[in-house]
Amino acid sequence: MHKIDIFDTTLRDGEQSAGINLNTQEKLEIARQLEKYGVSIIEAGFPASSPGDFEAVKLIADTVKNSVVTGLARTNKDDIETAWEALKGGVQPHLHTFIATSPIHMQTKLNKTPEQVIELAVESVKLARKYFPLVQWSAEDATRSDKDFLVRIINEVIKAGATTINVPDTVGYATPIEYGALFKYLTENVNGIERVKLSAHCHDDLGLATANTLAAIENGATQVEGTINGIGERAGNVALEEIAVALHIRKDYYQTDSGIVLKETKRTSQLVSKLTGVAIQPNKAVVGKNAFAHESGIHQDGMLKNPETYEIITPELIGDASTELVLGKHSGRHAFTNRAEEMGFHLSDEKLKAAFVAFKKLADSKKEITEDDLFVLLTDQQVNTPEVDVYELESVQVQYGTSNIPTATVQAKTPSGQVEVVSSTGAGSVEAIFNTLEKLVNGEVHIIDYRVSSVSKGRDALGEAIINLTFNDVVSVGRNASQDVLEASAKAYLNAINRQLIKAHYQERVPVTQ
Ligand SMILES: [Zn+2]
């Protein structure tokens, strides 16, 4: 068995995809879960890209202890030094720097000759090594680069001190056999390749990311990069949970160990989906809602006789055991606190108190509180940023009848502390609420996407609303889970607006290092 390092880039490559906009608390929460999940390296962001990213990377580097934390930097001095300021508190400071190596990128994007690109790469790695003990260098668009040029530039960056070489399929162009062959070629031709880690990074434009990543592992890769649920630019990155489960189920074939704590899979996947607002398709491998559902009679019959007839992965393996009743109306503060700790939440007394109040309120109207419900309540408190003044919904009232015009009235506290009452109409109840809220927030709002789903089963299940909108042309995701979907929709809308206020607050506060 040899070790494969899992490098998670949910917070960098994943977060930079369209419509995702995580705040610092949410990023930290995801990083903590990734640490629990057992990833070797967490790419927390791109520190020089914005003060918000800088702050999040720094907080994560200062907090996470069991995973290496890294950040992205271009080849320039400012990027590398800003990254050092953000990452120096980490247990093993690690930098990820890159430059494009394909003819099309070198000519059109960089406007540089191959020799100039080698020079820049070497300089950046040398500079990075002055600060960082671990430096990963990536050949952007490697799969469309000349492979002998790749060998030359990699030889030089290893000499300059790079400790990991990443060979990304940036545009999702490679096929498994080609990508595997490239890894084999590099292992056979690069000087000193055995002294560094060799990393794969695949995108799913042709639906080949998982196959390509596994092909790289078969041909010498010792690290693989990807995201939870496969989120990322365009068609996304490789889904790390698929790689981890494939290496586990077929360890007879791959003979590798990823160090991933598989029973944290479901929780990690749900957290990322919830906080990013990116839904998981029902038939998604490993974490989809239907990944373990057997509908056909022949399958069900076989399953009853012996589950192994049709089931190669068990729900237990990925921590998806059936959610039984955990707490009820009469559960006290102590039982609630214990349960929260068992679930891995570490909340301050104040946040725990607020979560308990929300729990009691829910228990009044919902008979059984499941682990899924608690997860929603506790996560909401965990990522709550109470020190920023935001909009708070006090009440929403909707008048709806099939033959009259739906009208909504909202009472809410504004960031200035005043309570306002506004009302408006719409073609339907939800539209009436959204029109009313647009008056309240006093800006231009466009709804891009809006979804409502249930958190757990049963007619009294919590309804969760997720909304993607633009507020004064800035994209934002909002979400809320409440007993009633109209209330959840109103709160999700304000949540999306509030996230922009919180982000602006952090950007004012954080000193920019460059
Ligand atoms: Zn990428």
XYZ file of N, CA and C in Angstrom, residues 30-213:
552
model
N -16.115 24.854 6.637
C -15.788 23.823 5.636
C -14.376 23.297 5.882
N -13.429 24.195 6.175
C -12.040 23.763 6.425
C -11.974 22.815 7.621
N -12.699 23.148 8.682
C -12.704 22.281 9.871
C -13.235 20.893 9.521
N -14.283 20.868 8.706
C -14.854 19.570 8.318
C -13.881 18.800 7.419
N -13.171 19.513 6.549
C -12.189 18.844 5.680
C -11.069 18.237 6.513
N -10.697 18.929 7.590
C -9.671 18.414 8.499
C -10.172 17.113 9.135
N -11.426 17.121 9.547
C -12.022 15.923 10.149
C -12.119 14.776 9.124
N -12.362 15.160 7.894
C -12.500 14.194 6.793
C -11.146 13.554 6.455
N -10.075 14.204 6.924
C -8.749 13.594 6.761
C -7.996 13.995 5.506
N -8.350 15.141 4.890
C -7.584 15.533 3.705
C -6.182 15.958 4.122
N -5.181 15.680 3.271
C -3.798 16.010 3.621
C -3.555 17.514 3.521
N -4.124 18.120 2.476
C -3.861 19.539 2.212
C -5.172 20.255 1.900
N -5.335 21.431 2.481
C -6.515 22.259 2.198
C -6.039 23.514 1.476
N -6.500 23.706 0.249
C -6.201 24.971 -0.420
C -7.307 25.945 -0.025
N -6.953 26.923 0.816
C -7.969 27.748 1.462
C -8.373 28.965 0.645
N -7.626 29.295 -0.395
C -7.996 30.451 -1.207
C -6.804 31.026 -1.944
N -6.980 32.244 -2.390
C -5.993 32.948 -3.206
C -5.760 34.280 -2.489
N -4.846 34.322 -1.512
C -4.770 35.466 -0.595
C -4.653 36.827 -1.270
N -3.940 36.914 -2.390
C -3.751 38.236 -3.004
C -4.972 38.694 -3.791
N -5.968 37.815 -3.975
C -7.088 38.189 -4.838
C -8.026 39.195 -4.189
N -8.203 39.121 -2.868
C -9.051 40.111 -2.205
C -8.784 40.074 -0.706
N -9.082 41.163 -0.011
C -8.892 41.160 1.449
C -9.725 40.076 2.133
N -10.911 39.797 1.587
C -11.760 38.752 2.168
C -11.098 37.388 2.060
N -10.493 37.116 0.914
C -9.798 35.846 0.728
C -8.587 35.764 1.654
N -7.877 36.867 1.774
C -6.706 36.917 2.657
C -7.112 36.550 4.082
N -8.167 37.208 4.550
C -8.630 36.982 5.923
C -9.016 35.518 6.143
N -9.745 34.941 5.188
C -10.204 33.556 5.338
C -9.016 32.591 5.353
N -8.055 32.805 4.444
C -6.893 31.905 4.382
C -6.115 31.992 5.699
N -5.946 33.188 6.200
C -5.187 33.368 7.438
C -5.884 32.673 8.605
N -7.185 32.889 8.702
C -7.940 32.278 9.794
C -7.844 30.747 9.730
N -7.952 30.205 8.528
C -7.890 28.749 8.365
C -6.482 28.234 8.691
N -5.457 28.925 8.196
C -4.074 28.496 8.472
C -3.789 28.535 9.968
N -4.345 29.529 10.657
C -4.103 29.658 12.092
C -4.905 28.651 12.915
N -5.967 28.093 12.325
C -6.869 27.224 13.093
C -6.618 25.740 12.851
N -6.471 25.366 11.590
C -6.380 23.943 11.239
C -5.016 23.381 11.639
N -5.021 22.232 12.311
C -3.756 21.667 12.792
C -3.385 20.333 12.134
N -4.380 19.582 11.695
C -4.081 18.232 11.203
C -4.001 18.111 9.682
N -4.231 19.212 8.989
C -4.040 19.216 7.533
C -3.102 20.375 7.224
N -2.311 20.221 6.167
C -1.479 21.331 5.701
C -2.410 22.335 5.023
N -2.183 23.630 5.252
C -3.025 24.639 4.598
C -2.186 25.379 3.554
N -2.739 25.523 2.368
C -2.015 26.225 1.307
C -2.868 27.327 0.702
N -2.225 28.189 -0.076
C -2.934 29.241 -0.792
C -2.281 29.411 -2.149
N -3.029 29.993 -3.069
C -2.542 30.140 -4.437
C -1.828 31.481 -4.615
N -0.802 31.497 -5.463
C -0.120 32.747 -5.808
C 0.330 32.674 -7.252
N 0.233 33.789 -7.963
C 0.838 33.843 -9.289
C 2.348 33.973 -9.109
N 3.094 34.187 -10.215
C 4.556 34.163 -10.085
C 5.132 35.448 -9.480
N 4.285 36.482 -9.299
C 4.891 37.748 -8.870
C 5.149 37.816 -7.363
N 6.066 38.715 -7.015
C 6.549 38.881 -5.650
C 5.412 39.249 -4.681
N 4.546 40.183 -5.119
C 3.460 40.617 -4.241
C 2.558 39.463 -3.856
N 2.191 38.643 -4.849
C 1.313 37.498 -4.581
C 1.955 36.568 -3.559
N 3.250 36.288 -3.749
C 3.930 35.317 -2.888
C 4.087 35.874 -1.477
N 4.433 37.152 -1.379
C 4.603 37.732 -0.041
C 3.275 37.897 0.692
N 2.221 38.245 -0.045
C 0.895 38.332 0.577
C 0.469 36.949 1.077
N 0.741 35.934 0.272
C 0.393 34.562 0.661
C 1.155 34.164 1.929
N 2.415 34.585 2.015
C 3.198 34.247 3.215
C 2.569 34.874 4.467
N 2.153 36.135 4.345
C 1.508 36.787 5.491
C 0.272 36.015 5.931
N -0.464 35.481 4.972
C -1.700 34.753 5.303
C -1.403 33.360 5.849
N -0.332 32.728 5.372
C -0.127 31.299 5.644
C 0.924 30.997 6.699
N 1.675 32.000 7.127
C 2.837 31.705 7.973
C 2.466 31.079 9.319
N 1.212 31.260 9.755
C 0.798 30.681 11.036
C 0.480 29.198 10.954
N 0.498 28.627 9.770
C 0.145 27.218 9.603
C 1.206 26.288 10.182
N 0.808 25.031 10.420
C 1.724 24.052 10.995
C 2.901 23.817 10.038
N 2.600 23.673 8.747
C 3.642 23.534 7.731
C 3.272 24.454 6.572
N 3.760 25.689 6.598
C 3.351 26.620 5.531
C 3.661 26.075 4.124
N 2.659 26.149 3.272
C 2.714 25.534 1.952
C 2.196 26.563 0.957
N 2.895 26.734 -0.153
C 2.448 27.682 -1.175
C 2.198 26.945 -2.483
N 1.188 27.387 -3.188
C 0.887 26.828 -4.499
C 1.055 27.932 -5.539
N 2.098 27.811 -6.360
C 2.288 28.819 -7.403
C 2.218 28.149 -8.772
N 1.912 28.914 -9.792
C 1.681 28.286 -11.098
C 2.022 29.242 -12.231
N 2.260 28.665 -13.392
C 2.339 29.472 -14.623
C 1.929 28.562 -15.782
N 1.345 29.166 -16.807
C 0.860 28.366 -17.938
C 2.014 27.892 -18.817
N 1.892 26.665 -19.330
C 2.977 26.092 -20.130
C 2.544 25.658 -21.535
N 1.279 25.814 -21.873
C 0.848 25.395 -23.213
C 1.134 26.523 -24.202
N 1.392 26.181 -25.482
C 1.680 27.231 -26.467
C 0.592 28.304 -26.499
N -0.672 27.881 -26.494
C -1.756 28.870 -26.607
C -1.766 29.826 -25.399
N -1.546 29.295 -24.209
C -1.532 30.166 -23.018
C -0.294 31.059 -22.991
N 0.874 30.492 -23.356
C 2.108 31.284 -23.300
C 2.051 32.437 -24.297
N 1.534 32.140 -25.527
C 1.490 33.177 -26.557
C 0.394 34.196 -26.298
N -0.848 33.688 -26.131
C -1.988 34.604 -26.091
C -2.179 35.261 -24.735
N -2.050 34.473 -23.679
C -2.351 35.031 -22.356
C -1.146 35.747 -21.768
N 0.014 35.065 -21.790
C 1.187 35.623 -21.111
C 2.035 36.507 -22.026
N 1.923 36.237 -23.341
C 2.755 36.950 -24.294
C 4.245 36.801 -23.954
N 4.660 35.552 -23.717
C 6.039 35.262 -23.315
C 6.580 34.082 -24.134
N 7.886 34.044 -24.297
C 8.499 32.898 -24.967
C 8.646 31.772 -23.945
N 8.789 30.518 -24.425
C 8.983 29.410 -23.490
C 10.167 29.656 -22.538
N 11.250 30.263 -23.047
C 12.415 30.528 -22.181
C 12.055 31.497 -21.062
N 11.281 32.529 -21.424
C 10.868 33.507 -20.391
C 9.980 32.858 -19.341
N 9.141 31.916 -19.797
C 8.249 31.229 -18.861
C 9.063 30.386 -17.874
N 10.090 29.703 -18.377
C 10.954 28.912 -17.481
C 11.609 29.832 -16.444
N 12.101 30.967 -16.938
C 12.770 31.907 -16.038
C 11.843 32.392 -14.915
N 10.612 32.761 -15.320
C 9.635 33.242 -14.338
C 9.299 32.163 -13.308
N 9.121 30.934 -13.807
C 8.762 29.825 -12.922
C 9.877 29.587 -11.904
N 11.114 29.576 -12.381
C 12.259 29.328 -11.501
C 12.382 30.433 -10.455
N 12.260 31.688 -10.908
C 12.352 32.819 -9.970
C 11.286 32.734 -8.892
N 10.046 32.407 -9.314
C 8.954 32.394 -8.330
C 9.149 31.267 -7.324
N 9.617 30.112 -7.784
C 9.827 29.002 -6.855
C 10.968 29.333 -5.886
N 12.027 29.938 -6.412
C 13.146 30.321 -5.536
C 12.689 31.313 -4.472
N 11.922 32.312 -4.918
C 11.436 33.301 -3.956
C 10.533 32.629 -2.921
N 9.627 31.792 -3.396
C 8.688 31.121 -2.487
C 9.445 30.293 -1.456
N 10.517 29.622 -1.881
C 11.273 28.780 -0.950
C 12.003 29.581 0.128
N 12.192 30.894 -0.104
C 12.790 31.725 0.947
C 11.869 31.777 2.163
N 10.567 31.652 1.913
C 9.592 31.726 2.997
C 9.045 30.355 3.375
N 8.637 29.591 2.364
C 7.847 28.379 2.601
C 8.700 27.109 2.566
N 8.508 26.196 3.565
C 9.197 24.908 3.484
C 8.618 24.018 2.369
N 7.333 24.225 2.052
C 6.686 23.395 1.031
C 6.171 24.284 -0.095
N 6.622 24.004 -1.309
C 6.184 24.798 -2.453
C 5.716 23.861 -3.572
N 4.462 24.056 -3.937
C 3.925 23.299 -5.067
C 3.929 24.188 -6.288
N 4.423 23.621 -7.387
C 4.422 24.370 -8.643
C 3.520 23.656 -9.652
N 2.630 24.421 -10.300
C 1.707 23.846 -11.282
C 1.988 24.350 -12.683
N 1.938 23.439 -13.631
C 2.053 23.791 -15.044
C 0.633 23.943 -15.578
N 0.120 25.178 -15.558
C -1.261 25.377 -15.986
C -1.434 24.928 -17.447
N -2.546 24.247 -17.705
C -2.851 23.709 -19.040
C -1.797 22.683 -19.483
N -1.319 21.894 -18.534
C -0.251 20.917 -18.812
C -0.630 19.939 -19.918
N -1.897 19.550 -19.975
C -2.279 18.511 -20.935
C -2.286 19.003 -22.378
N -2.223 20.330 -22.569
C -2.092 20.835 -23.937
C -0.692 21.430 -24.152
N 0.238 21.040 -23.285
C 1.619 21.536 -23.403
C 2.466 20.486 -24.109
N 3.592 20.921 -24.642
C 4.537 19.987 -25.260
C 5.205 19.193 -24.140
N 5.213 17.851 -24.265
C 5.655 17.099 -23.097
C 7.156 17.211 -22.838
N 7.929 17.464 -23.867
C 9.356 17.662 -23.609
C 9.640 19.037 -23.005
N 8.806 20.013 -23.371
C 8.922 21.315 -22.689
C 8.563 21.151 -21.208
N 7.529 20.350 -20.933
C 7.148 20.091 -19.537
C 8.320 19.484 -18.765
N 8.985 18.492 -19.374
C 10.128 17.856 -18.710
C 11.197 18.912 -18.394
N 11.472 19.797 -19.379
C 12.506 20.825 -19.168
C 12.159 21.764 -18.028
N 10.941 22.270 -18.057
C 10.576 23.277 -17.037
C 10.478 22.610 -15.646
N 9.994 21.375 -15.614
C 9.884 20.690 -14.307
C 11.283 20.410 -13.751
N 12.208 19.997 -14.609
C 13.599 19.814 -14.161
C 14.106 21.076 -13.462
N 13.825 22.215 -14.090
C 14.325 23.486 -13.537
C 13.642 23.861 -12.226
N 12.306 23.688 -12.148
C 11.632 24.110 -10.901
C 11.967 23.164 -9.747
N 12.261 21.905 -10.046
C 12.689 21.004 -8.965
C 14.063 21.470 -8.461
N 14.929 21.827 -9.414
C 16.251 22.344 -9.004
C 16.091 23.608 -8.157
N 15.081 24.416 -8.495
C 14.856 25.671 -7.764
C 14.239 25.435 -6.385
N 13.797 24.209 -6.131
C 13.307 23.907 -4.779
C 11.847 23.512 -4.640
N 11.137 23.309 -5.749
C 9.726 22.894 -5.640
C 9.646 21.530 -4.949
N 8.655 21.360 -4.081
C 8.517 20.087 -3.363
C 7.365 19.245 -3.910
N 6.466 19.880 -4.680
C 5.384 19.149 -5.343
C 5.248 19.686 -6.763
N 5.050 18.777 -7.711
C 4.812 19.186 -9.091
C 3.397 18.766 -9.457
N 2.603 19.755 -9.864
C 1.220 19.469 -10.226
C 1.057 19.587 -11.743
N 0.353 18.597 -12.313
C 0.207 18.521 -13.773
C -1.284 18.570 -14.110
N -1.858 19.763 -14.094
C -3.314 19.842 -14.221
C -3.850 19.696 -15.641
N -5.033 19.084 -15.703
C -5.793 19.088 -16.951
C -6.783 20.244 -16.815
N -6.233 21.452 -16.925
C -6.962 22.683 -16.610
C -8.279 22.817 -17.367
N -8.283 22.417 -18.643
C -9.494 22.622 -19.439
C -10.309 21.337 -19.623
N -9.940 20.272 -18.921
C -10.711 19.028 -19.004
C -10.648 18.368 -20.365
N -9.462 18.353 -20.952
C -9.288 17.936 -22.344
C -8.748 16.514 -22.483
N -8.015 16.038 -21.488
C -7.301 14.759 -21.612
C -8.236 13.553 -21.556
N -7.757 12.437 -22.098
C -8.455 11.158 -21.930
C -7.646 10.340 -20.915
N -8.274 9.327 -20.306
C -7.558 8.592 -19.260
C -6.231 7.988 -19.736
N -6.217 7.415 -20.925
C -4.973 6.774 -21.372
C -3.878 7.814 -21.624
N -4.268 8.947 -22.231
C -3.282 10.025 -22.452
C -2.748 10.582 -21.137
N -3.674 10.832 -20.221
C -3.267 11.469 -18.954
C -2.353 10.530 -18.160
N -2.716 9.246 -18.151
C -1.863 8.249 -17.491
C -0.483 8.210 -18.146
N -0.460 8.241 -19.485
C 0.813 8.169 -20.212
C 1.691 9.379 -19.906
N 1.051 10.554 -19.745
C 1.821 11.761 -19.418
C 2.521 11.594 -18.057
N 1.803 11.041 -17.097
C 2.407 10.820 -15.767
C 3.565 9.825 -15.857
N 3.352 8.796 -16.670
C 4.408 7.789 -16.825
C 5.639 8.447 -17.469
N 5.399 9.264 -18.486
C 6.490 9.926 -19.202
C 7.296 10.826 -18.250
N 6.552 11.583 -17.434
C 7.234 12.490 -16.502
C 8.027 11.705 -15.454
N 7.429 10.610 -14.970
C 8.151 9.805 -13.953
C 9.441 9.221 -14.546
N 9.396 8.910 -15.844
C 10.575 8.296 -16.458
C 11.619 9.312 -16.931
N 11.198 10.562 -17.153
C 12.118 11.504 -17.787
C 12.553 12.716 -16.966
N 11.821 13.018 -15.888
C 12.202 14.203 -15.102
C 13.279 13.810 -14.085
N 14.318 14.634 -13.994
C 15.380 14.365 -13.013
C 14.876 14.656 -11.607
N 15.061 13.733 -10.716
C 14.716 13.967 -9.302
C 13.229 13.912 -9.021
N 12.440 13.332 -9.945
C 10.980 13.287 -9.739
C 10.629 12.480 -8.482
N 11.510 11.511 -8.146
C 11.245 10.682 -6.956
C 11.394 11.476 -5.654
N 12.024 12.644 -5.725
C 12.202 13.442 -4.507
C 10.993 14.350 -4.232
N 10.103 14.524 -5.224
C 8.966 15.440 -5.046
C 7.652 14.663 -5.126
N 6.609 15.324 -4.715
C 5.291 14.719 -4.907
C 4.821 15.075 -6.311
N 4.129 14.134 -6.937
C 3.614 14.367 -8.281
C 2.088 14.367 -8.188
N 1.484 15.451 -8.665
C 0.066 15.667 -8.389
C -0.807 15.739 -9.645
N -2.010 15.201 -9.549
C -3.000 15.275 -10.635
C -4.086 16.276 -10.254
N -4.621 16.963 -11.258
C -5.674 17.963 -11.012
C -6.579 17.941 -12.243
N -7.768 17.384 -12.102
C -8.600 17.163 -13.288
C -9.921 17.909 -13.248
N -10.305 18.390 -14.414
C -11.623 19.014 -14.582
C -12.519 18.096 -15.406
N -13.826 18.301 -15.228
C -14.782 17.305 -15.712
C -15.513 17.703 -16.995
N -14.897 18.532 -17.823
C -15.590 19.018 -19.024
C -16.088 17.896 -19.928
N -15.332 16.799 -20.010
C -15.775 15.664 -20.829
C -16.304 14.522 -19.955
N -16.548 14.811 -18.689
C -17.043 13.763 -17.789
C -15.974 12.726 -17.454
N -14.697 13.101 -17.608
C -13.613 12.125 -17.442
C -12.747 12.389 -16.208
N -13.154 13.335 -15.362
C -12.262 13.741 -14.265
C -11.893 12.579 -13.334
N -12.867 11.758 -12.955
C -12.570 10.655 -12.045
C -11.681 9.627 -12.737
N -12.025 9.273 -13.980
C -11.230 8.290 -14.723
C -9.805 8.806 -14.923
N -9.659 10.086 -15.266
C -8.328 10.647 -15.481
C -7.494 10.630 -14.200
N -8.130 11.003 -13.093
C -7.410 11.046 -11.815
C -6.928 9.649 -11.434
